[in-house]
mmCIF file of C-alpha atoms and ligand atoms in Angstrom:
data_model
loop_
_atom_site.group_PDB
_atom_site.id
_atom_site.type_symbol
_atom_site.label_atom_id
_atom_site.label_comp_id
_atom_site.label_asym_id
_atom_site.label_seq_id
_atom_site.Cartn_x
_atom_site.Cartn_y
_atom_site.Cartn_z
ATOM 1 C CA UNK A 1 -291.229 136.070 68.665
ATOM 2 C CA UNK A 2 -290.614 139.698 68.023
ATOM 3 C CA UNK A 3 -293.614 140.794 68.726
ATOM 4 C CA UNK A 4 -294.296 138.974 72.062
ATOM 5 C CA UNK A 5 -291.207 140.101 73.144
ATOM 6 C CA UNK A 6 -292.164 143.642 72.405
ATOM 7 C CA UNK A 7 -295.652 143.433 73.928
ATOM 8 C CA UNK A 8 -294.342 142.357 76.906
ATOM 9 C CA UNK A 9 -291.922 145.190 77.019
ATOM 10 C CA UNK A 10 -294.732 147.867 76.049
ATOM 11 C CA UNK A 11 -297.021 145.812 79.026
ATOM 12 C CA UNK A 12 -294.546 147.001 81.305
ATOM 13 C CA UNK A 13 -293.633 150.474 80.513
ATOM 14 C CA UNK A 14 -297.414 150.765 80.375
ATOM 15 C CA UNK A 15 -297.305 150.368 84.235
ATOM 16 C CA UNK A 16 -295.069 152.866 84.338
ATOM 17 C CA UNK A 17 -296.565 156.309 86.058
ATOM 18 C CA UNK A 18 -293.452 158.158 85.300
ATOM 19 C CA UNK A 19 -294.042 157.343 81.610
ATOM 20 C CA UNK A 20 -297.148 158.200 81.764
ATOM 21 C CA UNK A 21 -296.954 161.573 83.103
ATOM 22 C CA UNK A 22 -294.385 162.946 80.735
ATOM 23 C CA UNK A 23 -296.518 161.125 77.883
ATOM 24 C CA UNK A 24 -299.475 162.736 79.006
ATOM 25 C CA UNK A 25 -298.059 166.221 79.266
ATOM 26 C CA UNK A 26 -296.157 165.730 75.874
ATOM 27 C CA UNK A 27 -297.650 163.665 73.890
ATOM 28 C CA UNK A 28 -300.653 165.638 72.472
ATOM 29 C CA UNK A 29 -299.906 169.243 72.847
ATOM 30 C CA UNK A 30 -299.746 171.081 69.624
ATOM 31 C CA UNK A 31 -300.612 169.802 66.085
ATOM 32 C CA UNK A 32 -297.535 167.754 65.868
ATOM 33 C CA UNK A 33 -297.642 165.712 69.455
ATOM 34 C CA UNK A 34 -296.297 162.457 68.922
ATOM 35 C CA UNK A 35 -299.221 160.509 70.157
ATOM 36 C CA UNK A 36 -301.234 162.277 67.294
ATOM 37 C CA UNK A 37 -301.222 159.995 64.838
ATOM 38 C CA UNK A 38 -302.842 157.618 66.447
ATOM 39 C CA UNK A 39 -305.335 159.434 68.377
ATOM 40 C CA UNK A 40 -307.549 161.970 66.966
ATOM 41 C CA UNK A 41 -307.495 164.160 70.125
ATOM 42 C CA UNK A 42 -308.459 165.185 73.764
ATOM 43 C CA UNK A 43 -311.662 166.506 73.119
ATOM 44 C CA UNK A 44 -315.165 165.800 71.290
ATOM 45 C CA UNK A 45 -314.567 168.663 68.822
ATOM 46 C CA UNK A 46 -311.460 167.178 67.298
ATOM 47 C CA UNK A 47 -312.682 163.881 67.247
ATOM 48 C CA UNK A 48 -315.445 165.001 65.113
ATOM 49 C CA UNK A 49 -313.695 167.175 62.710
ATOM 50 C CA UNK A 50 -311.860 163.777 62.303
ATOM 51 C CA UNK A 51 -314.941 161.625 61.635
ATOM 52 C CA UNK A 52 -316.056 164.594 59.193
ATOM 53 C CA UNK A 53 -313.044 164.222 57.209
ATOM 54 C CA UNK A 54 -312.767 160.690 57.298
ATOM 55 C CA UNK A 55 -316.674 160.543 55.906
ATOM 56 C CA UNK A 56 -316.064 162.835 52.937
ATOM 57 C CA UNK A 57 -313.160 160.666 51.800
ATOM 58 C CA UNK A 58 -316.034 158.016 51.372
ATOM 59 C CA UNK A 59 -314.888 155.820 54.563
ATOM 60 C CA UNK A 60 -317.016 154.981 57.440
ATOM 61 C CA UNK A 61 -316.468 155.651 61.391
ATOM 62 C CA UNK A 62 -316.728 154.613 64.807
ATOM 63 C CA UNK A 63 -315.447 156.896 67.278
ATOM 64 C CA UNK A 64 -313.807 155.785 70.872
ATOM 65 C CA UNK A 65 -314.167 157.673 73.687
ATOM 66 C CA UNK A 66 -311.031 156.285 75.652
ATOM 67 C CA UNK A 67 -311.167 155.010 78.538
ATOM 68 C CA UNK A 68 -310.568 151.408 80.355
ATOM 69 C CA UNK A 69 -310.336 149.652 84.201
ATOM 70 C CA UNK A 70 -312.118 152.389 86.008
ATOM 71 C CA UNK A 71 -312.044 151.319 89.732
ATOM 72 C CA UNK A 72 -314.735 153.569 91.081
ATOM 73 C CA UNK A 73 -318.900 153.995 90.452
ATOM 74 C CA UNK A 74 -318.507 157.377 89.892
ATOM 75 C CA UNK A 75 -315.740 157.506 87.410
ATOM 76 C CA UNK A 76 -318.316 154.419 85.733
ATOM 77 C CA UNK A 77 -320.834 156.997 85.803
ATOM 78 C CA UNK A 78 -319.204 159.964 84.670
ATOM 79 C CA UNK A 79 -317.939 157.521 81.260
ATOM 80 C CA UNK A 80 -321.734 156.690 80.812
ATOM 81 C CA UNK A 81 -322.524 160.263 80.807
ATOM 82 C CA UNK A 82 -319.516 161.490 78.916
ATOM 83 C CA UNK A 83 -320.830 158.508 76.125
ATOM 84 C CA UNK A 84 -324.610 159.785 76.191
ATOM 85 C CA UNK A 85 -323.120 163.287 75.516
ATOM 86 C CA UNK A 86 -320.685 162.066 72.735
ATOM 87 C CA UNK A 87 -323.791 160.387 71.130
ATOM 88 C CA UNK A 88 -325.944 163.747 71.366
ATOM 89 C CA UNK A 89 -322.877 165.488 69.715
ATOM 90 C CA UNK A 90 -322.439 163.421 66.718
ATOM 91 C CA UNK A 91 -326.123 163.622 65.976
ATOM 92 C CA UNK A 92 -326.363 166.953 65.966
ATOM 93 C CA UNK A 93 -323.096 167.358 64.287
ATOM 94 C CA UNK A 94 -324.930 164.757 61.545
ATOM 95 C CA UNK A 95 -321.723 162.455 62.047
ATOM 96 C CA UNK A 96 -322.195 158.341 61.220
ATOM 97 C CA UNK A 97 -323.863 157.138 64.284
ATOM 98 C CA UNK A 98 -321.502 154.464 65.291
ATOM 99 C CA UNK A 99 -319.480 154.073 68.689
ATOM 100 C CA UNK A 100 -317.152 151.527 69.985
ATOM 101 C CA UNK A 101 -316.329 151.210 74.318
ATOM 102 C CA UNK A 102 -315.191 149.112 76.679
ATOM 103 C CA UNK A 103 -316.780 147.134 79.849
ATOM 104 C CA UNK A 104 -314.154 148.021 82.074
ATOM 105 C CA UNK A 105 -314.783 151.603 81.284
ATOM 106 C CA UNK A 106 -318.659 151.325 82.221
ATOM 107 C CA UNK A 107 -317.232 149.348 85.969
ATOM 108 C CA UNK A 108 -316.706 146.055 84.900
ATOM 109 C CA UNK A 109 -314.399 145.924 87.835
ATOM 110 C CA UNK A 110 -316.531 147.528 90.441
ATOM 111 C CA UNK A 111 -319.450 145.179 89.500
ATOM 112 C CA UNK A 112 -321.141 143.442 86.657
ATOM 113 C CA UNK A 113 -325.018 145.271 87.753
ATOM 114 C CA UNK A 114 -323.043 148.274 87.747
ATOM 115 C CA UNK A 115 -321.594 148.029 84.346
ATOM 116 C CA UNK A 116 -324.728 146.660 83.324
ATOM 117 C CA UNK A 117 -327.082 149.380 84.433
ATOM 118 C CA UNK A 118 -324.408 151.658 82.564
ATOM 119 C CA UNK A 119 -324.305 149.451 79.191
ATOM 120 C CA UNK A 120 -328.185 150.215 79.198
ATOM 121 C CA UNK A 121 -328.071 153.301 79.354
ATOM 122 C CA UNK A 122 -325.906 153.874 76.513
ATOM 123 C CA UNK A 123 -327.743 151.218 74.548
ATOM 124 C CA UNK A 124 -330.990 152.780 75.613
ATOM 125 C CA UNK A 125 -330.032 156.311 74.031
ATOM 126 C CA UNK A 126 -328.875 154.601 71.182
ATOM 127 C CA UNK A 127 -331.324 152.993 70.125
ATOM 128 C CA UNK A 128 -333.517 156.443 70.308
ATOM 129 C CA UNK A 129 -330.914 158.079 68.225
ATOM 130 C CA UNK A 130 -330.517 155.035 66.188
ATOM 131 C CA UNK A 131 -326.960 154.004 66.816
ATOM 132 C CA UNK A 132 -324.362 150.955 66.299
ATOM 133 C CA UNK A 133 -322.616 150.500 69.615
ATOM 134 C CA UNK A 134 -320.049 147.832 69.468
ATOM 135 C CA UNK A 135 -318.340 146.635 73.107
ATOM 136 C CA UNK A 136 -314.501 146.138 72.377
ATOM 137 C CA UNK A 137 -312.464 143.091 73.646
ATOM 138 C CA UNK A 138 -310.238 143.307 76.333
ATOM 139 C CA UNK A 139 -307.867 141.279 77.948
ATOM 140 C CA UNK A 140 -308.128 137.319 78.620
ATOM 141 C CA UNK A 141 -310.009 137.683 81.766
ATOM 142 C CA UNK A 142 -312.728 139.365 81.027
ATOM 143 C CA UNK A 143 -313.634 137.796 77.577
ATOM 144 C CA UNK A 144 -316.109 135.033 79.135
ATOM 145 C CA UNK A 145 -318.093 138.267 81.228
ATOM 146 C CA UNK A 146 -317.612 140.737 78.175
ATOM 147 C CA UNK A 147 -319.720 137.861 76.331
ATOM 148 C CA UNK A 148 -322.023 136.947 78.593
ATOM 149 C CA UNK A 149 -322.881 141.061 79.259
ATOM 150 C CA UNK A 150 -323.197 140.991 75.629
ATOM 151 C CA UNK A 151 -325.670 138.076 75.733
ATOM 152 C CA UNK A 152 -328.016 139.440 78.445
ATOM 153 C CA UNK A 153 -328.130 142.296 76.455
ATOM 154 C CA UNK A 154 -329.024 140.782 73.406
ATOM 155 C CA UNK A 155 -331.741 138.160 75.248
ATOM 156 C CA UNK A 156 -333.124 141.654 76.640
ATOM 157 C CA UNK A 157 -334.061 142.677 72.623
ATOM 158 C CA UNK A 158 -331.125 144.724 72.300
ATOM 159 C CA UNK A 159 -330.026 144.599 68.550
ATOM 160 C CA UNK A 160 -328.294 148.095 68.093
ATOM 161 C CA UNK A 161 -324.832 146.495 69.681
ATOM 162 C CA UNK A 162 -322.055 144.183 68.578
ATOM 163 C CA UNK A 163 -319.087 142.653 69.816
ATOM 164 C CA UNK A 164 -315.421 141.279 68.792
ATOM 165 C CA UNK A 165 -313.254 137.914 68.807
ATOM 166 C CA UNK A 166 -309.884 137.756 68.881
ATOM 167 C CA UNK A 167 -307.845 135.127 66.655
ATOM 168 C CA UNK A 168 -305.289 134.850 68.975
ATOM 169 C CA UNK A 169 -307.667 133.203 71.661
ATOM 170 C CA UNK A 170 -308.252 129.562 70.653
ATOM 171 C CA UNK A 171 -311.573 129.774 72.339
ATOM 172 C CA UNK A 172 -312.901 132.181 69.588
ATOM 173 C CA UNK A 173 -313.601 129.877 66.519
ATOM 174 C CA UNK A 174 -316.175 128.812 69.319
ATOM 175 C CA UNK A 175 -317.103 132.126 70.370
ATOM 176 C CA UNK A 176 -317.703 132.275 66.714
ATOM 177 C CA UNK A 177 -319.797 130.134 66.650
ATOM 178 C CA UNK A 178 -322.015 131.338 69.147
ATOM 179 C CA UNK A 179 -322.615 134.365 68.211
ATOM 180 C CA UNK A 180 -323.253 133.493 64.448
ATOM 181 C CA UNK A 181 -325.947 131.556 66.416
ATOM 182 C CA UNK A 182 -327.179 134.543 67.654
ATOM 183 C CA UNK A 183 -327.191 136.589 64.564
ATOM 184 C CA UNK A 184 -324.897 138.800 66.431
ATOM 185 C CA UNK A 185 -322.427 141.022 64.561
ATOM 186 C CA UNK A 186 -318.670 140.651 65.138
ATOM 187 C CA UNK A 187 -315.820 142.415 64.563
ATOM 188 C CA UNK A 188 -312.942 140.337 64.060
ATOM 189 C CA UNK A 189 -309.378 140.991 64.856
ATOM 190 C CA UNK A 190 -306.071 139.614 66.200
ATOM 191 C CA UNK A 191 -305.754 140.861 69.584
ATOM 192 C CA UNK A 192 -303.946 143.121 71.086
ATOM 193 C CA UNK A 193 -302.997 142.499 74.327
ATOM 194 C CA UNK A 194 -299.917 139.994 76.109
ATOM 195 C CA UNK A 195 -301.705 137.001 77.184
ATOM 196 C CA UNK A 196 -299.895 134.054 78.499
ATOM 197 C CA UNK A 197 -299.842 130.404 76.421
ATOM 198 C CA UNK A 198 -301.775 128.378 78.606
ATOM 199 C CA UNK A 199 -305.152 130.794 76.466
ATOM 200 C CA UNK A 200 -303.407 132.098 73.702
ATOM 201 C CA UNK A 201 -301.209 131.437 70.818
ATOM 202 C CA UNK A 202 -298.002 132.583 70.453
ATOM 203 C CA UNK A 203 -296.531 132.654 67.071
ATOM 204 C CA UNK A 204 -297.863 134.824 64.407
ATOM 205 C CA UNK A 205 -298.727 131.880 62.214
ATOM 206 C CA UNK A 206 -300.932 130.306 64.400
ATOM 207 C CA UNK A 207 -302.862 133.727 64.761
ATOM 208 C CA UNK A 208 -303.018 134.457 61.583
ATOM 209 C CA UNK A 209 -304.408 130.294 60.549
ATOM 210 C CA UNK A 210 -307.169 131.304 63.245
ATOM 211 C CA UNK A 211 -307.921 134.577 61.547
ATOM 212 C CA UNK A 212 -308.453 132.970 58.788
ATOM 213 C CA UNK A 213 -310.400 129.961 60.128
ATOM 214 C CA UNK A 214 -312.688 132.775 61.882
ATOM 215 C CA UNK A 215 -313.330 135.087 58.970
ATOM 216 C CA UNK A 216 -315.238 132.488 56.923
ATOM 217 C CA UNK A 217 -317.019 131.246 60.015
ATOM 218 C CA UNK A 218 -318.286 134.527 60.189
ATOM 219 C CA UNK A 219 -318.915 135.611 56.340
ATOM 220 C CA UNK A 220 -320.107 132.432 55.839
ATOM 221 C CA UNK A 221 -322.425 131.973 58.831
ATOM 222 C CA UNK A 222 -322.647 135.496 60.526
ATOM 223 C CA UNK A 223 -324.275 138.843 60.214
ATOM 224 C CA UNK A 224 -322.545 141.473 58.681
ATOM 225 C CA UNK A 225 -319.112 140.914 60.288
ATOM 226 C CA UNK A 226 -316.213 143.247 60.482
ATOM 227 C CA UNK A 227 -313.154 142.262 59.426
ATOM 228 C CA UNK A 228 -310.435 144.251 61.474
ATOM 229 C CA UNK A 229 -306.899 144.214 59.754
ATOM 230 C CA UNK A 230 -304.173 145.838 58.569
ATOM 231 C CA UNK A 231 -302.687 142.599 57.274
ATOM 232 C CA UNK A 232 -302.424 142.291 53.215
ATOM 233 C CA UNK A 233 -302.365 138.961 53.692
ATOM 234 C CA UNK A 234 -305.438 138.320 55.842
ATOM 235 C CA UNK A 235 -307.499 140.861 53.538
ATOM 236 C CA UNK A 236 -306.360 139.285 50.627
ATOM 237 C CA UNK A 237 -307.703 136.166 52.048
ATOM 238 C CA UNK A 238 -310.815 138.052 52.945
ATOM 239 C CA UNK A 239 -311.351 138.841 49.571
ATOM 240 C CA UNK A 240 -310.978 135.540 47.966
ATOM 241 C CA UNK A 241 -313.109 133.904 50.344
ATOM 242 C CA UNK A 242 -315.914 136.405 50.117
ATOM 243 C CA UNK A 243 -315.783 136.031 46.387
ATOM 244 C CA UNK A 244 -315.430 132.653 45.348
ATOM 245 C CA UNK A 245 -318.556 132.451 47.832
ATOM 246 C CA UNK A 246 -320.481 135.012 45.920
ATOM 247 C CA UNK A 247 -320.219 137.424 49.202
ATOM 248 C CA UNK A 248 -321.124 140.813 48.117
ATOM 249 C CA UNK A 249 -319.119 144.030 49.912
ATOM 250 C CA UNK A 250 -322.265 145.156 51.052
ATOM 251 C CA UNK A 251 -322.628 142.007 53.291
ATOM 252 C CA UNK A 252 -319.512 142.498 55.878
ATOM 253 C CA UNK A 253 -317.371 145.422 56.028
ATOM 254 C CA UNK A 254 -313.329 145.751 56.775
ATOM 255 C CA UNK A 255 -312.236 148.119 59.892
ATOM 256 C CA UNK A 256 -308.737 149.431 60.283
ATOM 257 C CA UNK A 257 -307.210 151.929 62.963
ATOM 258 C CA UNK A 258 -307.112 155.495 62.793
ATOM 259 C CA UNK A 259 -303.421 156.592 61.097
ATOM 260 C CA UNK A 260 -302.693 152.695 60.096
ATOM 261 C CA UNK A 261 -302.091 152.048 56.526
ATOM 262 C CA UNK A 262 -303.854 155.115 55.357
ATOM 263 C CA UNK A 263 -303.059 153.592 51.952
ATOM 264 C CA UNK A 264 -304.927 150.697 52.058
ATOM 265 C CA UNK A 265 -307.700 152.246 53.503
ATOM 266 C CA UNK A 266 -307.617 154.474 50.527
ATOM 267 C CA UNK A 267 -307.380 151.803 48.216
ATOM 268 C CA UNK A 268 -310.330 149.490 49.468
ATOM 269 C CA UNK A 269 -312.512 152.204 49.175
ATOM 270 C CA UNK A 270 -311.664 152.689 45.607
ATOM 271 C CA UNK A 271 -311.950 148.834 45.015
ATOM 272 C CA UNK A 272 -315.767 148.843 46.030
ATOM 273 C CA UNK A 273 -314.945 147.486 49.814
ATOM 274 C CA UNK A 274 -316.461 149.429 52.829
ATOM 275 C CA UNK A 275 -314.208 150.447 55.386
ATOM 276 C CA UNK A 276 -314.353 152.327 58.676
ATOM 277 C CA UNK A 277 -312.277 153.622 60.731
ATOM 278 C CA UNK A 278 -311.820 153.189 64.230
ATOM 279 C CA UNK A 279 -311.426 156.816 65.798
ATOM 280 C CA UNK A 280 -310.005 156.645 69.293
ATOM 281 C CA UNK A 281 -309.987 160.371 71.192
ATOM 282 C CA UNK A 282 -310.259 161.558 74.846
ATOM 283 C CA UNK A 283 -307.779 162.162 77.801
ATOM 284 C CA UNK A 284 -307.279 158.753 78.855
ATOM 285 C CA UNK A 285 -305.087 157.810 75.613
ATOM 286 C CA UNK A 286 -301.909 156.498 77.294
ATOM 287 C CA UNK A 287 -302.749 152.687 77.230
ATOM 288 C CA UNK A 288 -304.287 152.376 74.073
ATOM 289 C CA UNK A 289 -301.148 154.501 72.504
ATOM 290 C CA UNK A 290 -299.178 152.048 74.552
ATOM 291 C CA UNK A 291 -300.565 148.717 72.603
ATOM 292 C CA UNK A 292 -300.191 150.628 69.361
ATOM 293 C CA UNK A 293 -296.326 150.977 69.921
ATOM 294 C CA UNK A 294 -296.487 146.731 71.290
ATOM 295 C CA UNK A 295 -298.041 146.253 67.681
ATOM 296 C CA UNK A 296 -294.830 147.492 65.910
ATOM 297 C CA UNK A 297 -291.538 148.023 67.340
ATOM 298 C CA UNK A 298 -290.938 150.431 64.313
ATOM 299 C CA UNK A 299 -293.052 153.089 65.874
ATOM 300 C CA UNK A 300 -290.674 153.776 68.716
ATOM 301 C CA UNK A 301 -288.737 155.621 66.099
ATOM 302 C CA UNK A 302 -291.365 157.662 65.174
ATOM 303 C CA UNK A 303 -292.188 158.780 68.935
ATOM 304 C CA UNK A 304 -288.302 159.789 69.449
ATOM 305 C CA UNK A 305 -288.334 161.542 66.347
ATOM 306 C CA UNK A 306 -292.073 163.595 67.465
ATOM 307 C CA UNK A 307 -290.491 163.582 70.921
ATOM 308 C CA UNK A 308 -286.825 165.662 69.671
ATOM 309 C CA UNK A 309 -288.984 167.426 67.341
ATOM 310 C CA UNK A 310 -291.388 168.711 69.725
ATOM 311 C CA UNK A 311 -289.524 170.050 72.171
HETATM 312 P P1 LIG B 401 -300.406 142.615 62.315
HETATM 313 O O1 LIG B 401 -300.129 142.999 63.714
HETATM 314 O O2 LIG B 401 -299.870 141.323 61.808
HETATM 315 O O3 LIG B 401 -299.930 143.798 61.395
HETATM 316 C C1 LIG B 401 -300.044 143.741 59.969
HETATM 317 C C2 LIG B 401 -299.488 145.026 59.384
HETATM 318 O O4 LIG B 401 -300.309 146.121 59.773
HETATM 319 C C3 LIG B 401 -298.107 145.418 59.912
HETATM 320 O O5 LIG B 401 -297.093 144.799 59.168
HETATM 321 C C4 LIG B 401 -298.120 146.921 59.746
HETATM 322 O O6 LIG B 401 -297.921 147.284 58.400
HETATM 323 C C5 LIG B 401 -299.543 147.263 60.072
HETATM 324 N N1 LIG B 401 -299.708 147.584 61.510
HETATM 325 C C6 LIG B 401 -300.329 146.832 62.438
HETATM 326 N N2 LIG B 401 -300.319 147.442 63.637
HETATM 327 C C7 LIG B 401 -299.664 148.607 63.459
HETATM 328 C C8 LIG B 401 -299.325 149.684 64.303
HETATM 329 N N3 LIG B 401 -299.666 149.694 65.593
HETATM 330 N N4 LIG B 401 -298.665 150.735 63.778
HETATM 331 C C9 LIG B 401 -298.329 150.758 62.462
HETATM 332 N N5 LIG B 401 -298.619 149.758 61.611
HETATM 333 C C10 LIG B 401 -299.273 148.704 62.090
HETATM 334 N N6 LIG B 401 -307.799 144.356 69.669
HETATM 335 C C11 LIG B 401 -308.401 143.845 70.766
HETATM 336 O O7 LIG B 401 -307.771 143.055 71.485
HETATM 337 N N7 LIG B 401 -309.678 144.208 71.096
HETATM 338 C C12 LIG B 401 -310.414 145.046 70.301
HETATM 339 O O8 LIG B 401 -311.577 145.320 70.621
HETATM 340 C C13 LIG B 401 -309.800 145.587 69.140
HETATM 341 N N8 LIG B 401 -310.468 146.449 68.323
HETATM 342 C C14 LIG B 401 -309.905 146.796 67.104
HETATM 343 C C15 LIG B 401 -310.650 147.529 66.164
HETATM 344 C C16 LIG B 401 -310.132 147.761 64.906
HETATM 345 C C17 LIG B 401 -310.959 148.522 63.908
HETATM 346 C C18 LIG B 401 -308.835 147.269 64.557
HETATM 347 C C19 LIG B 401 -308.273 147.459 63.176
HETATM 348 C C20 LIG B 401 -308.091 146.601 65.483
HETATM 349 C C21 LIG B 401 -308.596 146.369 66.766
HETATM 350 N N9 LIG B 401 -307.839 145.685 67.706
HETATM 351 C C22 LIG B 401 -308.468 145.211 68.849
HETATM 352 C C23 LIG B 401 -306.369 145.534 67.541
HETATM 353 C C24 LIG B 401 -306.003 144.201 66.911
HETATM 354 O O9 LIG B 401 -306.231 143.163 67.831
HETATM 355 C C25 LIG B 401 -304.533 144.171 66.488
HETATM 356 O O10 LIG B 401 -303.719 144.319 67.625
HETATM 357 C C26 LIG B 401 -304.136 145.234 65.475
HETATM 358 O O11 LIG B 401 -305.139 145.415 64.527
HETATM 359 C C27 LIG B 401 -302.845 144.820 64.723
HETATM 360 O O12 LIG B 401 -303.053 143.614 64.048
HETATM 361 P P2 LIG B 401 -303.197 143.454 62.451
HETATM 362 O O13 LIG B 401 -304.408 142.603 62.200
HETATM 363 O O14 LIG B 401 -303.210 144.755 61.797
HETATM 364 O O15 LIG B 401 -301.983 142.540 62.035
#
């Protein structure tokens, strides 16, 4: 209850331009900006020295160039570009070749060819430079598109690429299904977005029963899948499953969020489980900050506190 109440607030003040502006200005300048510990920066150069020191604590990455609803072919374009450059970075920088982006950010909502032609691109350098590139879930109305791009993609030979179900979407333990089918990778996670009833559930509970229900579809029938949690309880559940099915680590991995439970992260890697990290950076930071706060009302008290600090 909580925490739809608190999504929906966070839904709205992420409308907001006013908020926006003064987060934008604020929220990343110095070392101590408020919005910095969730995202690793503005530029390429931080995110990497990021990634670097995420990889020598023994973790594994993805970085996220930010981004989301573009309305325009050019700004489409100029995301495809800024990805084909992030991907020539981190090889030369020797960084683990693994990205995550979003549909809308390649002009989902100009037009599908459009995002499509873009998608290929990306996948196209990838797959020269040999990397993972794993199209994030957005919100309710574009999960049947974002699965069906994925789809084309995949009946075009494409194998370097992955997508993810959310738990809270009743439609996923189908989903699920599907792309086990495939022998498509998935990363699994809760969703993070405010969705209305009539597609989604509501109460935590029911979430987290899905979660569960859709993590041993997936290690059980699926390809390497990523479990994407910082919930004790749903790794905990992980881990028995995996194990009292003889699932090795090395067959799925868990995924957490950069500057969320550093501490378990820590831990799992010490326990023998592989986990990356999902490194979000860039200029266009505002919404995804935004869902992080939705997440946990808690964190509000740790923006006011950057915010009087800061200035
Ligand atoms: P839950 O929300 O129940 O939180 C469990 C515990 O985790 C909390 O008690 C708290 O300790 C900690 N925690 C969770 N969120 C926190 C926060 N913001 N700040 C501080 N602590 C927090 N969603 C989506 O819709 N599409 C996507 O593509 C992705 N991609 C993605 C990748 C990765 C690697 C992760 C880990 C998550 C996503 N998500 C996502 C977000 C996901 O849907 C979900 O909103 C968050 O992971 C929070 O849910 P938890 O599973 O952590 O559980």
């Amino acid at each position: 209850m909580l925490q739809t109440v608190s999504r929906t607030f966070f839904h709205v003040l992420a409308g907001s331009q006013v908020l926006k502006s003064f987060a934008s200005r604020y929220g990343m300048r110095g070392q101590g900006g408020f919005a910095r510990r969730f995202i690793a920066g503005e530029g390429v150069e931080e995110a990497l020295l990021a990634a670097r020191q995420i990889q020598a604590s023994g973790l594994h990455i993805t970085l996220d160039l930010l981004g989301e609803s573009v309305s325009s072919t050019a700004e489409a374009s100029a995301a495809t570009r800024s990805y084909t450059g992030l991907m020539e970075s981190m090889a030369s920088a020797g960084v683990e070749r693994n990205i995550s982006l979003k549909l809308t950010q390649l002009g989902l909502n100009v037009d599908r060819a459009t995002c499509v032609d873009n998608l290929r691109r990306i996948l196209d350098a990838g797959v020269a430079r040999e990397f993972f590139i794993r199209i994030d879930m957005e919100n309710s109305p574009y999960t049947e598109v974002t699965l069906d791009v994925f789809e084309t993609m995949w009946q075009q030979g494409y194998r370097n690429t992955g997508t993810v179900l959310q738990s809270y979407l009743p439609r996923s333990e189908g989903d699920a299904a599907r792309m086990n089918e495939l022998g498509a990778r998935v990363r699994l996670v809760k969703g993070a977005y405010k969705e209305p009833k009539e597609v989604a559930y509501q109460s935590k509970a029911e979430v987290d029963a899905a979660f569960v229900r859709i993590m041993k579809l997936l290690l059980a029938g699926g390809t390497f899948p990523a479990i994407a949690t910082h919930d004790p309880a749903m790794l905990a559940a992980t881990r028995t499953f995996a194990s009292g099915r003889g699932i090795m680590p090395a067959n799925y991995e868990f995924q957490m969020l950069y500057g969320i439970r550093r501490d378990l992260q820590a831990d799992l890697k010490t326990e023998g489980f592989q986990l990356r990290v999902y490194v979000p950076f860039g200029r266009e930071w505002f919404p995804y900050f935004m869902r992080r706060l939705g997440e946990r009302p808690a964190n509000v008290g740790f923006v006011i506190r950057g915010i009087l600090g800061e200035r």
